[in-house]
Amino acid sequence: DTGVSQDPRHKITKRGQNVTFRCDPISEHNRLYWYRQTLGQGPEFLTYFQNEAQLEKSRLLSDRFSAERPKGSFSTLEIQRTEQGDSAMYLCASSPAVGRDEQFFGPGTRLTVL
Amino acid sequence: AQSVAQPEDQVNVAEGNPLTVKCTYSVSGNPYLFWYVQYPNRGLQFLLKYITGDNLVKGSYGFEAEFNKSQTSFHLKKPSALVSDSALYFCAVRESNTGGFKTIFGAGTRLFVKA
C-alpha cells in the first residue's frame, strides 16, 4: 500500500498528558497537511509543510500543538497537556509538488481525551 | 477570509435519478475548488477539482461539477445516482492568489441514495 499512513489509529489519553501522532505521506509528495475533524464538521486546517519547512499554521492552533517534518518525509504532531476539547480525528494529507493540488488523505488518528 | 457553505446537511435521492449537492464559497481572489468524498470507515478521497478553464469539470465515478463565478457556486452533480454513491461529501476551497496552501472545507453533506 503506497497511500498515506498514520499511526496510531486510535489514542486514548488522560487530560494533561502529552500525545504524539505520526504521518507517513506518499513518498514522492513534498507537501504535507494536518487537519482536525470533529463529528459533524469538515476537516479544519491546522498546518502545512513544504518539504521540511512549516509554511502555514492556523491561528486556531494553540501553543500546545506543535508539528515537525524534520527530513521532509514523515511528520509528527504533538499535543501537550491535552484537554477534553482536543478529542477529535486528526487527519494527515499529502500532495505532489507542482501541477496537482488535490490532497491524498490518510485514515486519521482518533484521539479521545478522558 | 475564505469560507465554504454546504447548505444541506443531507440529500436524499432515488437510485437512477440525478443528484445535486450544493456548495457556495467565498474568497478574495480566484478560487481553487475541490470535492472530496468520505465513505464509512474510509479516508477522504478526491473526486474532482476546478483550477481554471472549462467551468464544467468531470471527475471520478461519473461525478461532475460546475463552477459558477457570478453565483460563487461549485455544485456537485451526477446524472444517475447509484446506491453505492451514498457517502459524506465535502466541498473545499483554496485561494490561489496568495500562494498559500490553506484549504477550507465545508461541513459536509450526507448523500443517501435509496434503491
XYZ file of C-alpha atoms in Angstrom:
229
model
C 0.000 0.000 0.000
C 1.583 3.272 -1.091
C -1.032 5.590 0.410
C -0.725 7.981 3.338
C -0.396 6.142 6.630
C -0.983 7.385 10.164
C -0.041 5.913 13.489
C -1.640 5.209 15.850
C -5.147 4.827 14.517
C -6.652 5.321 17.960
C -5.313 7.006 21.083
C -6.989 7.288 24.465
C -5.279 9.516 26.993
C -5.975 11.293 30.217
C -6.311 15.030 30.419
C -2.961 16.702 30.921
C -0.919 14.034 29.167
C 1.136 14.635 26.025
C 0.453 12.700 22.820
C 2.318 12.401 19.538
C 0.964 11.241 16.196
C 2.916 10.222 13.136
C 2.121 10.639 9.450
C 3.941 8.993 6.556
C 2.992 10.678 3.288
C 3.151 9.209 -0.187
C 6.862 9.003 -0.913
C 7.170 11.478 -3.789
C 4.873 14.088 -2.243
C 6.641 17.083 -0.756
C 3.540 18.845 0.552
C 2.037 17.667 3.832
C -1.012 18.916 5.724
C -2.534 18.308 9.143
C -6.241 18.736 9.830
C -8.561 18.187 12.756
C -12.078 16.858 12.230
C -14.822 16.733 14.823
C -18.167 14.993 14.485
C -20.449 16.712 12.015
C -17.772 19.050 10.721
C -15.406 19.140 7.816
C -11.644 18.939 8.238
C -10.194 22.048 9.899
C -6.770 23.154 8.634
C -4.016 23.042 11.246
C -0.703 23.348 9.438
C 1.149 22.854 6.153
C 4.673 21.745 5.276
C 6.553 22.003 2.033
C 9.440 19.594 2.419
C 10.764 20.246 5.935
C 9.568 23.851 6.121
C 6.398 24.647 8.035
C 4.942 27.383 5.823
C 1.481 27.892 7.287
C -0.038 27.405 10.690
C -3.612 28.056 11.696
C -4.231 30.789 14.232
C -6.555 28.307 15.872
C -3.569 26.153 16.728
C -2.653 26.880 20.299
C 0.910 26.771 21.580
C 0.157 23.315 22.987
C 0.266 21.990 19.431
C 3.494 21.536 17.525
C 4.309 19.789 14.289
C 7.580 18.784 12.684
C 8.778 17.277 9.461
C 12.498 17.018 10.129
C 13.732 15.393 6.938
C 10.925 16.316 4.630
C 9.463 12.841 4.796
C 7.328 11.751 7.766
C 5.745 14.272 10.094
C 4.755 14.298 13.750
C 2.041 16.244 15.502
C 2.396 16.662 19.256
C -0.258 17.899 21.639
C 0.964 18.873 25.080
C -1.209 18.982 28.200
C -4.205 17.529 26.397
C -7.682 18.850 27.137
C -11.044 17.204 26.575
C -11.687 19.656 23.755
C -8.769 18.137 21.859
C -10.782 14.962 21.311
C -11.153 14.665 17.540
C -9.949 12.855 14.448
C -6.538 14.127 13.327
C -6.029 13.798 9.589
C -2.868 13.960 7.569
C -2.777 14.561 3.825
C -0.091 14.916 1.198
C 0.076 16.218 -2.355
C 2.649 16.395 -5.136
C 4.782 19.478 -5.613
C 3.600 21.069 -8.795
C 0.606 20.963 -11.044
C -1.679 18.879 -8.865
C -3.493 20.390 -5.946
C -5.626 17.516 -4.795
C -4.718 16.042 -1.448
C -4.414 12.385 -0.551
C -5.662 11.686 2.951
C -4.620 9.130 5.486
C -7.089 7.164 7.628
C -6.683 9.505 10.586
C -5.840 9.159 14.266
C -8.819 9.284 16.584
C -7.908 10.952 19.877
C -10.058 10.586 22.970
C -9.112 12.657 25.999
C -10.699 11.441 29.230
C -11.376 35.277 4.731
C -12.084 32.096 2.870
C -15.265 30.175 3.612
C -17.333 27.336 2.214
C -21.029 26.678 2.738
C -22.834 23.425 2.106
C -26.435 24.411 2.818
C -27.830 20.885 3.005
C -26.876 18.540 5.807
C -28.451 15.659 3.911
C -29.634 14.926 0.393
C -31.933 12.016 -0.395
C -32.336 10.710 -3.926
C -33.690 7.571 -5.549
C -31.337 5.331 -7.474
C -31.272 6.260 -11.135
C -32.327 9.849 -10.504
C -29.987 12.804 -10.961
C -28.343 14.212 -7.876
C -27.027 17.626 -6.910
C -25.018 18.508 -3.828
C -24.709 22.255 -3.349
C -21.647 24.317 -2.448
C -21.028 28.040 -2.313
C -17.751 29.697 -1.442
C -16.169 32.998 -0.550
C -12.604 34.002 -1.331
C -10.991 37.339 -2.021
C -9.202 36.162 -5.147
C -9.524 33.356 -7.644
C -10.555 30.054 -6.117
C -9.249 26.555 -6.437
C -12.278 24.354 -5.747
C -12.466 20.700 -4.801
C -14.898 17.944 -3.952
C -13.948 15.068 -1.686
C -15.953 12.021 -0.623
C -15.777 10.057 2.604
C -17.162 6.539 2.679
C -17.856 4.857 6.025
C -14.663 3.793 7.794
C -12.525 5.100 4.954
C -10.424 8.200 4.486
C -11.319 11.231 2.415
C -10.934 10.679 -1.304
C -10.501 13.293 -4.011
C -13.326 13.442 -6.569
C -12.646 16.445 -8.786
C -11.280 19.964 -8.910
C -11.637 23.274 -10.688
C -8.461 25.294 -11.173
C -9.022 27.148 -14.422
C -10.527 26.650 -17.842
C -13.835 24.962 -18.639
C -16.458 25.659 -15.996
C -17.737 22.078 -16.152
C -15.271 19.620 -14.696
C -15.564 15.867 -14.672
C -14.226 13.591 -12.010
C -14.249 10.105 -10.609
C -17.236 7.730 -10.535
C -19.233 9.755 -13.072
C -19.412 12.902 -10.957
C -19.124 16.381 -12.391
C -19.283 19.907 -11.014
C -19.999 23.302 -12.484
C -18.071 26.381 -11.476
C -20.269 29.499 -11.498
C -18.244 32.603 -10.745
C -21.171 35.018 -10.603
C -23.011 32.845 -8.095
C -19.799 31.746 -6.345
C -21.019 28.182 -6.518
C -19.497 24.803 -7.304
C -22.338 22.286 -7.189
C -21.619 18.575 -7.493
C -23.790 16.616 -9.902
C -24.333 13.147 -11.267
C -26.866 12.249 -13.964
C -27.877 8.909 -12.456
C -27.302 8.097 -8.791
C -26.186 4.707 -7.520
C -26.794 3.222 -4.080
C -23.011 2.983 -3.773
C -22.786 6.791 -4.039
C -24.196 7.037 -0.513
C -21.465 8.796 1.468
C -20.400 12.092 3.019
C -19.359 14.761 0.522
C -17.144 17.741 1.281
C -16.589 20.859 -0.798
C -13.285 22.680 -0.287
C -11.680 25.915 -1.453
C -8.185 27.301 -1.591
C -7.348 30.845 -2.554
C -4.936 30.830 -5.455
C -3.689 34.409 -5.418
C -1.887 34.478 -2.106
C 0.280 31.486 -2.897
C -0.782 29.892 0.356
C -1.983 26.357 0.733
C -4.595 26.652 3.452
C -7.644 24.696 2.303
C -11.048 25.355 3.845
C -13.612 22.555 3.922
C -17.363 22.772 4.207
C -19.223 20.936 6.952
C -20.222 18.158 4.581
C -23.428 16.858 3.021
C -24.576 13.314 3.606
C -25.986 11.717 0.481
C -28.467 8.857 0.780
C -29.350 7.006 -2.406
C -32.329 4.714 -1.976
C -32.768 1.610 -4.113
